[in-house]
mmCIF file of C-alpha atoms and ligand atoms in Angstrom:
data_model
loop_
_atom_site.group_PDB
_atom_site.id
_atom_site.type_symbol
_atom_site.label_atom_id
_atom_site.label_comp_id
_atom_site.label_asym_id
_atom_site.label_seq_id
_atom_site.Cartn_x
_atom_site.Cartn_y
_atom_site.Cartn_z
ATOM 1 C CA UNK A 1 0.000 0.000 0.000
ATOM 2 C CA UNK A 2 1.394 3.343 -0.737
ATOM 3 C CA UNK A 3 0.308 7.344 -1.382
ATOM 4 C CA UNK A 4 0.340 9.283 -4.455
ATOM 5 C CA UNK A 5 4.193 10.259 -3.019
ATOM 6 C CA UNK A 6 5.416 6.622 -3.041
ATOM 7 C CA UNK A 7 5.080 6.791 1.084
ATOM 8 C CA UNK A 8 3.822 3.222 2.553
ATOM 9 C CA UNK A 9 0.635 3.816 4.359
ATOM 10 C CA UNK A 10 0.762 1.027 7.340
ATOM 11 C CA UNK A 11 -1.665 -1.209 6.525
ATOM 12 C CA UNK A 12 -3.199 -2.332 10.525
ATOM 13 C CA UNK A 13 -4.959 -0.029 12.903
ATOM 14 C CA UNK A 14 -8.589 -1.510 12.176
ATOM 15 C CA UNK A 15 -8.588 -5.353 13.464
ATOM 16 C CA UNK A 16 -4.545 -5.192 14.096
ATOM 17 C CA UNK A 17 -2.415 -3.152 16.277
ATOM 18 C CA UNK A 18 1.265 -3.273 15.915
ATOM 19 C CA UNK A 19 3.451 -1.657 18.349
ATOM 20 C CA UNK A 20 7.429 -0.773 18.098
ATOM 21 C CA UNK A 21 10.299 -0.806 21.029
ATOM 22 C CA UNK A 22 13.802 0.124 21.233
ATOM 23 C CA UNK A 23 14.867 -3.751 20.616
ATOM 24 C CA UNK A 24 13.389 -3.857 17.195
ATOM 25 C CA UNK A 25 10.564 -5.728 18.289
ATOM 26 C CA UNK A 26 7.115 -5.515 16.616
ATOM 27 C CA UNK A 27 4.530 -6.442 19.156
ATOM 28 C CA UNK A 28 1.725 -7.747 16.315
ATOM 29 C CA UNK A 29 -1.669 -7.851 18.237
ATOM 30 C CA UNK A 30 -5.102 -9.689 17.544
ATOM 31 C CA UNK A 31 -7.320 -6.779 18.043
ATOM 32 C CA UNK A 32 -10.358 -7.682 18.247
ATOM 33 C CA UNK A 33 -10.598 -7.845 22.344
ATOM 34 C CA UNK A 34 -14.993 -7.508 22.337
ATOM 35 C CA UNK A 35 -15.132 -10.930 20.169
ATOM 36 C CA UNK A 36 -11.876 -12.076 22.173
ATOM 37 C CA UNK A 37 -9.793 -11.563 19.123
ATOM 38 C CA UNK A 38 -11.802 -13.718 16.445
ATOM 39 C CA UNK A 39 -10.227 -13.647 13.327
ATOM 40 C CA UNK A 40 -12.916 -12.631 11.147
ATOM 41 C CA UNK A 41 -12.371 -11.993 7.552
ATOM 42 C CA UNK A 42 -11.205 -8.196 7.851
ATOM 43 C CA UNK A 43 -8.568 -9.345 10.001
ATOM 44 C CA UNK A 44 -7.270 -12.411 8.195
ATOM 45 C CA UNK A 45 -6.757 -9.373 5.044
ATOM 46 C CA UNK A 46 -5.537 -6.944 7.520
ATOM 47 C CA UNK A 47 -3.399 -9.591 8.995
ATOM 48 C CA UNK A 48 -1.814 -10.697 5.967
ATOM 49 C CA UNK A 49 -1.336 -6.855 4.778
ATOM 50 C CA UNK A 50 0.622 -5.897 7.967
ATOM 51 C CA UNK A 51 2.999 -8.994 7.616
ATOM 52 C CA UNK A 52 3.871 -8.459 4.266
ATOM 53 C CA UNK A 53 4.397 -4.729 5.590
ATOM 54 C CA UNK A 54 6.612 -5.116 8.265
ATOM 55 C CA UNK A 55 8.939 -7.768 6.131
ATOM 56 C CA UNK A 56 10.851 -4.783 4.871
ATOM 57 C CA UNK A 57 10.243 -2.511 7.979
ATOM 58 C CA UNK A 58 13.538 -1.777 9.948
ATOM 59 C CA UNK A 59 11.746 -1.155 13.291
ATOM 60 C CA UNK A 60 11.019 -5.107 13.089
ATOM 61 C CA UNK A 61 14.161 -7.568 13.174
ATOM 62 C CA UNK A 62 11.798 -10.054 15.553
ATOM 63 C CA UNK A 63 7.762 -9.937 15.296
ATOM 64 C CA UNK A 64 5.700 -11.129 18.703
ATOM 65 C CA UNK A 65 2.163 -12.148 18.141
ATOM 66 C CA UNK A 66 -0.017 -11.466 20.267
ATOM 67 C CA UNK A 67 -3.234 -10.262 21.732
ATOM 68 C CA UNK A 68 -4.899 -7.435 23.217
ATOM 69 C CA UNK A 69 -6.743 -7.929 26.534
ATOM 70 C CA UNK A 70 -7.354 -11.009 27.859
ATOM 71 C CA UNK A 71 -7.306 -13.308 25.201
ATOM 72 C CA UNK A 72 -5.022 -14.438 22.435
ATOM 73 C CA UNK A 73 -7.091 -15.306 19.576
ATOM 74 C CA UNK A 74 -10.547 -17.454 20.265
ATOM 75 C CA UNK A 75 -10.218 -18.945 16.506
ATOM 76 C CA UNK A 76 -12.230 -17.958 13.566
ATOM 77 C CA UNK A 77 -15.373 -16.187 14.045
ATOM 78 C CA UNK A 78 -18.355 -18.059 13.856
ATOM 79 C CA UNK A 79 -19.889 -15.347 12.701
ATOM 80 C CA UNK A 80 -18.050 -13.968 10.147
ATOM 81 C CA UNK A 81 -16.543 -16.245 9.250
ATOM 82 C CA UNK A 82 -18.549 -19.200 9.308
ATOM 83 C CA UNK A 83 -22.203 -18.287 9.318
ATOM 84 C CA UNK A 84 -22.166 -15.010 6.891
ATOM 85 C CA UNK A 85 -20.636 -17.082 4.356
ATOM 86 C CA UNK A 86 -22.882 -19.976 4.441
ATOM 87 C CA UNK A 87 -25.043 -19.930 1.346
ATOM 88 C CA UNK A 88 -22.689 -17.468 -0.459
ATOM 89 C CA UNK A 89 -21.083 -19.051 -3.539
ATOM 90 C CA UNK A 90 -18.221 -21.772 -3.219
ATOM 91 C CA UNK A 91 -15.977 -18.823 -4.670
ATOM 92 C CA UNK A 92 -16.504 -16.875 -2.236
ATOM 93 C CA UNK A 93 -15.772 -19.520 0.647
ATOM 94 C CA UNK A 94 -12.962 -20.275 -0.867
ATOM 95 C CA UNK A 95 -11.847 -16.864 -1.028
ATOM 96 C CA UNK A 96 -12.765 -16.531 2.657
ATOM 97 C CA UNK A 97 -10.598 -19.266 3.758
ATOM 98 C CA UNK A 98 -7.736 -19.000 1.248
ATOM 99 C CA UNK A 99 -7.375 -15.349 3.378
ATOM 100 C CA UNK A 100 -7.122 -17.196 6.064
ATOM 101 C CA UNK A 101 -4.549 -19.264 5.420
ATOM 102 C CA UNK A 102 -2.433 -17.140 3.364
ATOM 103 C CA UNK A 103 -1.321 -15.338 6.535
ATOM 104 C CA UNK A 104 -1.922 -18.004 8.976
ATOM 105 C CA UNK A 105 0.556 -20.411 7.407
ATOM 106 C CA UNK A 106 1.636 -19.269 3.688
ATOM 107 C CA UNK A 107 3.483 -16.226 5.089
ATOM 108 C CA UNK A 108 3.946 -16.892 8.772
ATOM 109 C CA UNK A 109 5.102 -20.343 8.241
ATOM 110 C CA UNK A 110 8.010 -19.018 6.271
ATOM 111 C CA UNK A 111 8.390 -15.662 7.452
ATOM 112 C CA UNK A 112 11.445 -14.396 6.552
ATOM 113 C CA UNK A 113 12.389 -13.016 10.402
ATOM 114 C CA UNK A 114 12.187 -14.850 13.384
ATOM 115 C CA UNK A 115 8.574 -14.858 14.919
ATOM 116 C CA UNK A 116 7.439 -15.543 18.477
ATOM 117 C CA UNK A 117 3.858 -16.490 19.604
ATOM 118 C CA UNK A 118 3.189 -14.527 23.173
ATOM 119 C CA UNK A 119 -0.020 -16.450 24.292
ATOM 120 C CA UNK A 120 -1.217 -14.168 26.919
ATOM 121 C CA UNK A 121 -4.948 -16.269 27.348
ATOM 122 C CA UNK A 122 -7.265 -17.402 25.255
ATOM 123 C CA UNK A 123 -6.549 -19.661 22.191
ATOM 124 C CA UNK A 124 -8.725 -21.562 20.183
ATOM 125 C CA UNK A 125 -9.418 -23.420 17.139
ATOM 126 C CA UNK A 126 -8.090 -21.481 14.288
ATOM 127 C CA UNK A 127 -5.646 -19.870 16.479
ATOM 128 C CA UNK A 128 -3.702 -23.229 16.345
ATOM 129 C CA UNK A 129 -2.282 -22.480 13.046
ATOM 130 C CA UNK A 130 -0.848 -19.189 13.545
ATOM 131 C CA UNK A 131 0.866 -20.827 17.005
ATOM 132 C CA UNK A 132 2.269 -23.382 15.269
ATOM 133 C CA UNK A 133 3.508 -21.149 12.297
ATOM 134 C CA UNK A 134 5.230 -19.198 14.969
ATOM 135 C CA UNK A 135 8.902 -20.535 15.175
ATOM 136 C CA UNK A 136 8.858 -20.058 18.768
ATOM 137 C CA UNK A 137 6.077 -20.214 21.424
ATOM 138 C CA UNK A 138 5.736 -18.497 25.020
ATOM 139 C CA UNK A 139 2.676 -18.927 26.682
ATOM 140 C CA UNK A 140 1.253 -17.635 30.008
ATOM 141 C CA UNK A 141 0.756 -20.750 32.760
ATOM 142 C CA UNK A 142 -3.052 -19.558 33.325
ATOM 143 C CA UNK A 143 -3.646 -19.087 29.698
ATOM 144 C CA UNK A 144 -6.445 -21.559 27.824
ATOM 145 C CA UNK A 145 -6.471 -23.671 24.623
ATOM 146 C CA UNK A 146 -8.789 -26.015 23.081
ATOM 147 C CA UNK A 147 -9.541 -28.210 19.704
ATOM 148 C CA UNK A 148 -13.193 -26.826 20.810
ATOM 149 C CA UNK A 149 -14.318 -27.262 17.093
ATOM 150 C CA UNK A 150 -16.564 -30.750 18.662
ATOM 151 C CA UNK A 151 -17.828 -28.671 21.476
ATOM 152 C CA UNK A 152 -19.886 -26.586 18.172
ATOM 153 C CA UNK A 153 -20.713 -29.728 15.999
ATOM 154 C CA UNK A 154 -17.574 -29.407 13.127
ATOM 155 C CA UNK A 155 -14.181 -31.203 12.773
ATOM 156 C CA UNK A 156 -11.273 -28.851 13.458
ATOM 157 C CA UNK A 157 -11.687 -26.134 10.387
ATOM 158 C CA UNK A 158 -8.737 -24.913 8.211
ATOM 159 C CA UNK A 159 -4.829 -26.579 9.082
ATOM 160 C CA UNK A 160 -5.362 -26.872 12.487
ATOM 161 C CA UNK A 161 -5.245 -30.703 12.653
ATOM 162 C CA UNK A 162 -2.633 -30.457 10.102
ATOM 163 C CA UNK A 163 -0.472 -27.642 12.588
ATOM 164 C CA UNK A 164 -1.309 -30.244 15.462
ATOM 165 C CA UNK A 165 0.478 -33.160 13.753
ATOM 166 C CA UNK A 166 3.695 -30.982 13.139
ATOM 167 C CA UNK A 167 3.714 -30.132 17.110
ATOM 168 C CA UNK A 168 2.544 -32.479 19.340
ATOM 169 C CA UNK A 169 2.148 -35.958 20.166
ATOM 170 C CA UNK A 170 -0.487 -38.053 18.491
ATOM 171 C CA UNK A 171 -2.041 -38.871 21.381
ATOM 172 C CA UNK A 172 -2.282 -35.728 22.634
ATOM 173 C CA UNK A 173 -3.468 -33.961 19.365
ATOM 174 C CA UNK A 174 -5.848 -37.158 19.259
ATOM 175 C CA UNK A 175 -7.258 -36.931 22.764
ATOM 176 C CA UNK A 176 -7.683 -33.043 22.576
ATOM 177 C CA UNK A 177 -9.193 -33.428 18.854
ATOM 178 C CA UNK A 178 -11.756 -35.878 20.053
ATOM 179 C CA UNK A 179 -12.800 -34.490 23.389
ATOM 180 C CA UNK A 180 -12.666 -30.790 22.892
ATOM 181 C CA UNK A 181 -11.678 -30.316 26.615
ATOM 182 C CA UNK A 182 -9.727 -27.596 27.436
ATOM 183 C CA UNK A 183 -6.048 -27.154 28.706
ATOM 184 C CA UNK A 184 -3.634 -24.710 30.040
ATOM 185 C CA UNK A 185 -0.440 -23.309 29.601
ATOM 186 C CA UNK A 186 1.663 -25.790 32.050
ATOM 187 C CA UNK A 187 -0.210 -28.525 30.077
ATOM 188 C CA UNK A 188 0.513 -26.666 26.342
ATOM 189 C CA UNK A 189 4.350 -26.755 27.808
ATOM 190 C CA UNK A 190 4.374 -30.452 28.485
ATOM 191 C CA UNK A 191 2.912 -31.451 25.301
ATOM 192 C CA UNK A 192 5.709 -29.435 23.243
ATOM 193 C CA UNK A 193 2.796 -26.902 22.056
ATOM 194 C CA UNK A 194 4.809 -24.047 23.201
ATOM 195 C CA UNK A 195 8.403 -23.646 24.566
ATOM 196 C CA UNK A 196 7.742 -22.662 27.943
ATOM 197 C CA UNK A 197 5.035 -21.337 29.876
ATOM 198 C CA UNK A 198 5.612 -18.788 32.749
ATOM 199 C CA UNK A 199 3.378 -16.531 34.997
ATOM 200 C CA UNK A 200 1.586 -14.522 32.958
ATOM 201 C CA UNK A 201 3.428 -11.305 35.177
ATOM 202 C CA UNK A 202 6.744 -13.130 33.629
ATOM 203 C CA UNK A 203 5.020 -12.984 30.121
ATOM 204 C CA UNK A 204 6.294 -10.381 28.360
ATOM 205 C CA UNK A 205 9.761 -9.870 30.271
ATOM 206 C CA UNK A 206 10.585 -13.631 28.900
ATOM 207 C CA UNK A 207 9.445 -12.700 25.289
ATOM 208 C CA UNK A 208 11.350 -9.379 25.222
ATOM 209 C CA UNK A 209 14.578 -11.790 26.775
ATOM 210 C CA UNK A 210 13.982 -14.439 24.354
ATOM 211 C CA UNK A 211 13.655 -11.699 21.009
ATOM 212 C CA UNK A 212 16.961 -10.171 22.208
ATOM 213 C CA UNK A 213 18.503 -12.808 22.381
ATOM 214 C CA UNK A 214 17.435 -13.978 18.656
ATOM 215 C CA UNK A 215 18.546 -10.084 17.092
ATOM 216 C CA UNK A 216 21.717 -10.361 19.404
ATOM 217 C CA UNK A 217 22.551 -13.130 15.875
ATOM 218 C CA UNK A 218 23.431 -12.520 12.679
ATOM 219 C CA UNK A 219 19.704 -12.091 11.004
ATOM 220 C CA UNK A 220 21.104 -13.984 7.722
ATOM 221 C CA UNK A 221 22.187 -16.968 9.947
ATOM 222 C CA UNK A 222 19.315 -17.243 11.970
ATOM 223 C CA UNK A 223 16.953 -17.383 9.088
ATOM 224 C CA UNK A 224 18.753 -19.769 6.883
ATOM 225 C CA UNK A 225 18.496 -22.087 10.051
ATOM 226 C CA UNK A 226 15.093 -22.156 10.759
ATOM 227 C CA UNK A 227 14.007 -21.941 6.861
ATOM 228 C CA UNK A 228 17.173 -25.138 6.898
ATOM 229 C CA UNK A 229 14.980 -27.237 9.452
ATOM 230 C CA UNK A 230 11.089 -25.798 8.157
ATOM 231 C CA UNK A 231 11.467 -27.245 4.791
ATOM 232 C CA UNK A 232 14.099 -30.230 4.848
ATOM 233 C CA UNK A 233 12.224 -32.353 7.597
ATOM 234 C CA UNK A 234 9.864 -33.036 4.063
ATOM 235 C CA UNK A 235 12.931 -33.853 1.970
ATOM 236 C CA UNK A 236 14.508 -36.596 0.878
ATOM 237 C CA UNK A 237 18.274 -36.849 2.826
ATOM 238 C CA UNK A 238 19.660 -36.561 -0.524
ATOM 239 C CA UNK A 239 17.847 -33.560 -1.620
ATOM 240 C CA UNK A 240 18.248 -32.049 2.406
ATOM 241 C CA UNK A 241 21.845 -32.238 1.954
ATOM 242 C CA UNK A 242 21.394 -30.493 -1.525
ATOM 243 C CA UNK A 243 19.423 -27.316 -0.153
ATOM 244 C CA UNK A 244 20.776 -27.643 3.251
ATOM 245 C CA UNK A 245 24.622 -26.631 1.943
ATOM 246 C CA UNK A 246 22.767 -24.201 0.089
ATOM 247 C CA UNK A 247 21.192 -22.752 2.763
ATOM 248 C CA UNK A 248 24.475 -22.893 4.887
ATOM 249 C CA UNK A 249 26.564 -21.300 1.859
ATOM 250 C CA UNK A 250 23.645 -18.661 1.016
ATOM 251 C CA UNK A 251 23.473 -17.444 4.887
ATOM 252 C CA UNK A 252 27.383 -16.716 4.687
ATOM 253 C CA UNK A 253 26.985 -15.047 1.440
ATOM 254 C CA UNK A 254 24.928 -12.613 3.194
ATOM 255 C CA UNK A 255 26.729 -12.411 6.133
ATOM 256 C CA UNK A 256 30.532 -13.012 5.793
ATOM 257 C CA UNK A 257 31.454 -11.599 8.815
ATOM 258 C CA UNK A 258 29.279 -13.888 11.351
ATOM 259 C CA UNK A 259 31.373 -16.549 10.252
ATOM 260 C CA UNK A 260 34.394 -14.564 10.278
ATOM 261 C CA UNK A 261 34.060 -13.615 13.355
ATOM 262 C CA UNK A 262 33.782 -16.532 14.977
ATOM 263 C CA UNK A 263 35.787 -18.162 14.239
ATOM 264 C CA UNK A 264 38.706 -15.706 14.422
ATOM 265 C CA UNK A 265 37.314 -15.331 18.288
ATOM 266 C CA UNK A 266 37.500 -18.497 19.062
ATOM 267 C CA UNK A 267 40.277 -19.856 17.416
ATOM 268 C CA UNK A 268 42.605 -16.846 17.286
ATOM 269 C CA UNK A 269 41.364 -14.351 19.889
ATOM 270 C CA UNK A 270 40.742 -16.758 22.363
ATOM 271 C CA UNK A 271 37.621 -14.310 23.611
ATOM 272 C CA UNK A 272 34.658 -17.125 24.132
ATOM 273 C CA UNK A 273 33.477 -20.505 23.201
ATOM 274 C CA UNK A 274 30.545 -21.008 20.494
ATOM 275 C CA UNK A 275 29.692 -23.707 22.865
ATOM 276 C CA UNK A 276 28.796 -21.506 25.992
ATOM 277 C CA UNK A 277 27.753 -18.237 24.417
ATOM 278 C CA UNK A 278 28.118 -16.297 20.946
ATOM 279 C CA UNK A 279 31.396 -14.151 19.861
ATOM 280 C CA UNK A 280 31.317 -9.954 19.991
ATOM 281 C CA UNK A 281 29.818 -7.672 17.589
ATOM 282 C CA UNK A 282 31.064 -4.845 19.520
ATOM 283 C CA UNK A 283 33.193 -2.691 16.712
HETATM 284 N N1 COA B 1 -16.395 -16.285 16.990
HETATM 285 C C1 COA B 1 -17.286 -15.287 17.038
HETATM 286 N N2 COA B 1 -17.532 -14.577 18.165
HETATM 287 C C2 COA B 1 -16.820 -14.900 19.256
HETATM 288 C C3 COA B 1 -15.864 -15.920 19.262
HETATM 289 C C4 COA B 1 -15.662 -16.638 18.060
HETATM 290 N N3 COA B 1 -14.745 -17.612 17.952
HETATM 291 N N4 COA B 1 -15.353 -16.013 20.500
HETATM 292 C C5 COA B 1 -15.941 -15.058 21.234
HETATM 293 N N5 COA B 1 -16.848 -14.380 20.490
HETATM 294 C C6 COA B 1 -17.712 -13.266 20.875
HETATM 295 C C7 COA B 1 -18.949 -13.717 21.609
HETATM 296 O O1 COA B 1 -19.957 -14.120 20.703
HETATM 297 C C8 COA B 1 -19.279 -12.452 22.360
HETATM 298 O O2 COA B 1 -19.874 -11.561 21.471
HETATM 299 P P1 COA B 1 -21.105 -10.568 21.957
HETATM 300 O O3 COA B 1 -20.477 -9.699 22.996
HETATM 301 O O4 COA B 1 -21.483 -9.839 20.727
HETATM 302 O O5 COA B 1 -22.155 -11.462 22.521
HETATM 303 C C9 COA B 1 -17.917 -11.892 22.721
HETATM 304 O O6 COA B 1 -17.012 -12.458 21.795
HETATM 305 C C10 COA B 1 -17.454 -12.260 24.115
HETATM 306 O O7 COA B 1 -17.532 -13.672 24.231
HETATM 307 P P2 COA B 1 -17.954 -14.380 25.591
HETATM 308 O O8 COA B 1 -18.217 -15.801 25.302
HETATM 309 O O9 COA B 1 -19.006 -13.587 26.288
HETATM 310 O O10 COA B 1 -16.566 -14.199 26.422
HETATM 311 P P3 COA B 1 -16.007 -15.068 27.629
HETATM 312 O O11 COA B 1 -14.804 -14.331 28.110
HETATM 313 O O12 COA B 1 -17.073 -15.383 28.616
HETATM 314 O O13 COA B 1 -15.538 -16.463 26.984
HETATM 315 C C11 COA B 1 -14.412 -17.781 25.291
HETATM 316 C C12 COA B 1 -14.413 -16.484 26.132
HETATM 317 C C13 COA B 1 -13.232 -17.637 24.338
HETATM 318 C C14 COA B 1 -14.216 -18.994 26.229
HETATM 319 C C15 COA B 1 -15.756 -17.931 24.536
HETATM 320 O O14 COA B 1 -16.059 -16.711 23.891
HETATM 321 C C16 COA B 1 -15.741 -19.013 23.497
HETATM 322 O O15 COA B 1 -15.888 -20.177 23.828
HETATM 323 N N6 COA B 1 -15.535 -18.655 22.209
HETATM 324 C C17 COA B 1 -15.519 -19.615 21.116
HETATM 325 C C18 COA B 1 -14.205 -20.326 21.057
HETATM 326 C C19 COA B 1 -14.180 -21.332 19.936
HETATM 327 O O16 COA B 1 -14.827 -22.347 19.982
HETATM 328 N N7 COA B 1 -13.370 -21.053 18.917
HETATM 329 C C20 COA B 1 -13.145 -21.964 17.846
HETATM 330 C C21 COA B 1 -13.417 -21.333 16.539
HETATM 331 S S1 COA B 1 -12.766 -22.344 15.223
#
């Protein structure tokens, strides 16, 4: 999106809210707090717009999602998105949930800067796929998910069962599928859903320590990683070893001096072990 003077016009501010700090983080919220941050259609456009947006935007080297209020995301709307479209033509459906997933996987999935899922409560349904597309996952202890999708009479909608298999045991994913019942945070820790769950007054202290330490890396190094493990875990070894040099080669190519670095620390300087901690940027 842009003006008549080439300047980009931020794309959220309706059902998104995106705030900036010092650390380069983008704090990405759900904003929908009266419907408990349903992603209704607007949203899953709006969504997709300020992702895209903040790609090339130098006040975000590490993007938190998150929600405002109380809840995380409660899944799609049943509203909006469900009922309102019943009836309308299958091109329009489709349209409705190709929206959807075009942000919730397509361009989270692969984002091209490190993402972090701050689960501060609730998180339903649909909001599975956006967690799971997150490369990393922090949620509060208190905070409350569930497959709820039996609780309304419809099989989990969207990728969600397909996110679930990626994440966490099948017997977990199977039991929570089937039942509907609900779990917290402690319990979304154990199963591998997220990476950790702390007090929810430890929330965002943990996400901000956890984001610095991810820019505190060489941004080229860090993504060819996690794009290295996304995409070759569906390879074939032979074709993983293929992109996976390529990926390690590429990630030097655009950042000589990580490498550089340390390894002239380490070896040379004698200043720190890659095993215990990372070398110095300092100039
Ligand atoms: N879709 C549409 N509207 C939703 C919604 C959803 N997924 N989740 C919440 N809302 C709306 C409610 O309809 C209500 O709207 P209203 O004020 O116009 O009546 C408003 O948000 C507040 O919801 P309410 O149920 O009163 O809030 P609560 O704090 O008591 O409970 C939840 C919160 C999340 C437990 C409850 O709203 C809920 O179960 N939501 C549905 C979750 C779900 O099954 N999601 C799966 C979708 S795939």
């Amino acid at each position: 999106m842009s003006t008549s003077e080439g300047t980009a016009v931020e794309p959220w501010g309706n059902t998104v809210r995106v705030e900036f700090d010092e650390d380069k983080i983008a704090w990405v919220h759900f904003n929908r707090p009266e419907k408990r941050n349903a992603m209704n259609p607007t949203l899953n456009r709006e969504m997709y717009a300020t992702l895209d947006f903040l790609e090339t935007d130098d006040r975000c080297a590490v993007l938190v999602l998150t929600g405002s209020e109380d809840s995380w995301s409660a899944g799609m709307d049943l509203k909006e998105y469900f009922r309102e479209t019943d009836g309308q033509p299958r091109s329009v459906q489709n349209k409705v949930r190709t929206e959807g997933t075009n942000w919730q996987f397509r361009k989270l999935l692969s984002y091209s800067k490190p993402t972090i899922a701050m689960v501060n409560g609730w998180c339903f349904g649909g909001a599975f796929v956006p967690l799971v597309s997150c490369d990393l996952a922090i949620a509060a202890e208190d905070a409350t998910f569930g497959l709820s999708e039996v609780n309304w009479g419809v099989t989990p909608g969207n990728l969600v069962t397909r996110a679930l298999a990626e994440t966490i045991p099948t017997r977990d994913a199977m039991y929570y599928i089937m039942t509907g019942d609900h779990f917290d945070g402690r319990k979304a820790e154990q199963m591998r859903l997220v990476n950790e769950a702390v007090p929810a007054d430890q929330l965002r202290d943990r996400t901000i320590e956890l984001a610095k330490k991810l820019t505190s890396l060489s941004q080229s190094v860090v993504r060819g990683a996690k794009m290295g493990f996304r995409h070759s875990r569906l390879m074939s070894w032979e074709v993983a070893e293929d992109f996976l040099y390529a990926k390690h080669d590429q990630a030097i190519l655009f950042d000589t001096d990580a490498r550089t670095q340390g390894m002239t620390q380490f070896l040379d300087d004698k200043t720190y072990r890659p095993g215990l901690g990372t070398y110095s940027t300092a100039e």
